[in-house]
Each structure stands twice: as C-alpha cells, then as structure tokens.
Amino acid sequence: MTELVPGGNVPLPGGILTLRVPGPFDVSALITDDGGKVRGDSDFVFYNQPTASGARLQGEQLTIDPLALRAGAGRVTVVISSADPAIPLARLPAPTLYVTGPGSRVLARFTPPRPQRETVLLLAEIYRRGGAWKLRALGQGYADGLAGIARDFGVDVAEDTSAPVGAAGRGNTVPDSNGQARQVNTAPYSNGQAGRVNSVPDTDGFLGLVNSARARAGSPPVSLDARLAAAARVHASDMAARGVLSSESPDGTSVYQRVTSTGYAYLTVGEHLVSGPRTPDEFVEYCLSTEQSRRTLCEPAFSQAGLAYVADRSGDLYWTALWARPFSPGELARTASEVVALTNAERTATGLRPLAVDLLLTNAAQAHSDDMVARAFYSHTSPDGTQPWDRAAAAGSTRRSIGENIACGQRSPAEVVLGWMNSPGHRANILKPAFTHIGIGLAGGGRMGTYWTQLFGA
C-alpha cells in the first residue's frame, strides 16, 4: 500500500476500483474530460444522483470502472463534504481515503491536512495517462460548498439560498492552526560574503514564467539561487528514485533540511513537489491551478527560488521548486515587527489596547524558536522540562502573567497570525485583555520550515 501526500500519485491496475472515506462525510465525484470540465449535470455523482456510466456511489463507498466511463472521460475527481451541513469539516476527524483494487487489495491511502475554513475538499483524482490510469492525491479546499466546486467544473447548480456561501477556500499542503504542516531579474545574488555569488542561469525560462505570475499578483520578483537549485535537485532525484512525492526521505530528512545542508540560512521557506508536468511552462501552470499552490508561488515574502526536475524510470518527471527569503538580522527584526503589527490589529479591531514590544520577552521567544530548531522538537515544553514562564524568567522578565503561542510551517507573518486567530486557544492569548506586552521569535532550519514563537506578558 502507498501512503500518499498532496500531489503524490500511484499507478492503478486494470479493473474496478473502490474508494472509501469512512466517517461523517458525504462523498461525491465529478467525471470530466482531460480539460477538467463535465459534459453535463449527469457527470456529477452525489447522494441525490448516485450513478453514472462507470461510477456508482453507495454511502461512504464510490466504485469506479475506468473502462466503463462515458466516451471522452479522462478524469474522475473525488470530493468530500460534511454529512451534517451544520458541522464544519474543521470540527470533524481528518478524512482518510482508502483505494482498493481487484481482489480487495488496498492500493493507497491518503489523509490530507485538516481543513480549516473549507466546507468541501477535492480529495483525489483518477486520471488517464496514455493507456494507463493513475491516482493523484489532492487535498484542495473550497469554502463555498459543492456549488462552488460544481461551477468550476462546469456543472449548472441551482443554489439553495438558505445555505451559507463564502469565498473560495485554501488549497493543499496548509499548515494547521497549531502550525503542524501535514506544497525577475537575472542579476546574480550575493549573500554579502566577498567573492561569493550564488546565481544560476535560467536555462529553461522558469524565472520569467514565475515572475510574470508574481507581477500579476502584485508580488516582487524572485531571483534564482544555486544553493536552492542544488537542494531541489537532490530532493527531486530522491523522489524520482522512489517513485513517490514526499516532503521527507525515508531517513526522515525533510526538504527544508536539504536547504540548510547547502549552507543556505533562511528566514522563511516554501516548496512545490509535483509530478506530471513535462515543461517549466506546464509546471508553473500547474502551480497556478489551485489557490494554495498559487499563494505559495506568489508569496511576497519570498525573494529567491531554485528549481529541479528529474525523470523516473518510466519517464515521468518529478519536480521540486524551493522558495525562500535568506536570513539577515534586519529581515528578522522586520518580520517580527510585522507579526506584532498584525497581532495588534486584531486586538484593536475588538477594542483592546495594543501590546508593547518587550525586549526580554523578545529574547525569550527568539531563544525558544532557536531551541526548537536546534533540538528538533515542537512543544511549549522544552526537552529539559522548562515552560514559557520559566524561559521568560530566565531571560530576566518579571512579568506576573505569561502566555505563549507557537507555530511551524507558515511562510509569512500574515499566514502565522491568521493560523493563530483561527485556533481558539491561540486566539484567546492574542485577545486576552490582561496582556500588555509581547515578544516575537522565529527561526528557520528545522524539519517543518520556520518555527514561530509569540510570548505575551502582563
């Protein structure tokens, strides 16, 4: 059985497939052509229309016979939503997709990141590649229900005006509210060390494609960095050799640790791990096809990038794109100040007084982020048993009341503050009236990217 990550794919055997999502979920499916559009409403399989040519829905179980799909069908997208519309996905257990082939052999399993604001998820797709069929894990979310997904796929939907409808939701590889994650110019970049230049030629036109997309989104251009490109190549080679998309190698080395192993110290980092596209143009087009993936490519915090692609034995290409902002003391201070500003904006919006920056709390917060990276843990409790108030006191703080938020994996101040505000416990700290002071710390280099600490005092 193959454990899939978002974007990962697995070849499928011939015969009938069974896809099952246990739990309090409604399962649906959209049958489309290779361009991702349905031919009509009959291509939408859901609880009120449980059958279509080659597809049958029975409760939590969807049966697909690829050879019996209607003429021209090249893809089946599996969708889930809450069985009770009054209960959001964020309050349900994380969904898990089980894919079974002929002979009841379990072929693959996929558990996407836990949804936040999404009301439905594109969980996976079965698609035709040449004469064979494959399964790709997705995890893309929508916040406007089945109606939003159906419209994007070309289905005419008569909306129930009593149902809440919102804006398009976030996509795949999103860190959850606790931070647990589980994707120009041609002038050379100099990191400030005399004689050391880390440029890399844009031989594939990748940079122009990326920066055109970033410009359309209002984001500054990125430049290519040789160290990021080297880390991307090592990771793409590992994925191609194993025939699986993964953010970690079998020994537990993450794609972020590959970056630091090249000597690149980053403030924030992001990635795209993709298989299938055949050219940089197709790769960038794929990265722009979903909300979260597009957000990563266009993230204003990133200033440098590296790209590599490696073919596996069958000729499929495995891509790794790395995005980062290099570390500097000035950038560290600027980023921490932005977190403070966003936090205070949330407080003032509810009528609370803004928090003042406290140097001792800042030192304690920064030390904790550094420690989580150095000792490879993620917790309010340090390996030696110290708690937030212990660390604040050790830094010299005499504040009577201490609170702490931590997160890891988020790529920007806006993303980390949004994650905290979407989590009741973290939100309570940010909006606690008694708190008067704050300190921010962040450090890059661990298994899950950037580690953030927010320390409050009164």
PDB file of C-alpha atoms in Angstrom, residues 183 206 210 228-229 231-233 235-236 239 255-256 259 269-274 283-284 287 296-297 302 304-309 318-324 411:
ATOM      1  CA  GLN A 183       3.187  22.460  -1.171  1.00  0.00           C
ATOM      2  CA  PHE A 206      11.438  29.221 -15.466  1.00  0.00           C
ATOM      3  CA  VAL A 210       7.360  32.759 -12.348  1.00  0.00           C
ATOM      4  CA  LEU A 228      18.300  26.331  -3.586  1.00  0.00           C
ATOM      5  CA  ALA A 229      18.628  24.730  -7.031  1.00  0.00           C
ATOM      6  CA  ALA A 231      18.791  21.265  -2.769  1.00  0.00           C
ATOM      7  CA  ALA A 232      15.865  20.987  -5.191  1.00  0.00           C
ATOM      8  CA  ARG A 233      17.820  18.621  -7.431  1.00  0.00           C
ATOM      9  CA  HIS A 235      15.164  16.156  -3.414  1.00  0.00           C
ATOM     10  CA  ALA A 236      13.730  15.648  -6.920  1.00  0.00           C
ATOM     11  CA  MET A 239      11.537  11.288  -5.233  1.00  0.00           C
ATOM     12  CA  VAL A 255      13.099  19.150   2.007  1.00  0.00           C
ATOM     13  CA  TYR A 256      13.770  22.111   4.318  1.00  0.00           C
ATOM     14  CA  VAL A 259      18.161  23.606   2.011  1.00  0.00           C
ATOM     15  CA  VAL A 269      10.857  28.771   3.061  1.00  0.00           C
ATOM     16  CA  GLY A 270       8.225  27.081   0.894  1.00  0.00           C
ATOM     17  CA  GLU A 271       8.106  24.361  -1.721  1.00  0.00           C
ATOM     18  CA  HIS A 272       6.218  22.765  -4.595  1.00  0.00           C
ATOM     19  CA  LEU A 273       6.525  18.982  -5.025  1.00  0.00           C
ATOM     20  CA  VAL A 274       4.825  17.871  -8.229  1.00  0.00           C
ATOM     21  CA  PHE A 283       4.858  23.180 -14.120  1.00  0.00           C
ATOM     22  CA  VAL A 284       4.126  26.853 -13.475  1.00  0.00           C
ATOM     23  CA  CYS A 287       1.292  25.669  -9.586  1.00  0.00           C
ATOM     24  CA  THR A 296       2.986  29.810  -2.452  1.00  0.00           C
ATOM     25  CA  LEU A 297       4.308  30.765  -5.888  1.00  0.00           C
ATOM     26  CA  PHE A 302       9.935  35.002  -0.918  1.00  0.00           C
ATOM     27  CA  GLN A 304      14.764  33.642  -4.148  1.00  0.00           C
ATOM     28  CA  ALA A 305      13.980  30.336  -5.816  1.00  0.00           C
ATOM     29  CA  GLY A 306      15.514  27.102  -7.071  1.00  0.00           C
ATOM     30  CA  LEU A 307      14.027  24.516  -9.453  1.00  0.00           C
ATOM     31  CA  ALA A 308      14.951  20.993 -10.486  1.00  0.00           C
ATOM     32  CA  TYR A 309      13.198  18.129 -12.251  1.00  0.00           C
ATOM     33  CA  TYR A 318       9.416  14.757 -10.551  1.00  0.00           C
ATOM     34  CA  TRP A 319       9.689  18.458  -9.772  1.00  0.00           C
ATOM     35  CA  THR A 320      10.920  20.332  -6.724  1.00  0.00           C
ATOM     36  CA  ALA A 321      10.685  24.111  -6.550  1.00  0.00           C
ATOM     37  CA  LEU A 322      12.056  25.840  -3.466  1.00  0.00           C
ATOM     38  CA  TRP A 323      11.193  29.399  -2.432  1.00  0.00           C
ATOM     39  CA  ALA A 324      12.923  31.311   0.337  1.00  0.00           C
ATOM     40  CA  ARG A 411       5.569  31.166   5.341  1.00  0.00           C
TER      41      ARG A 411
END
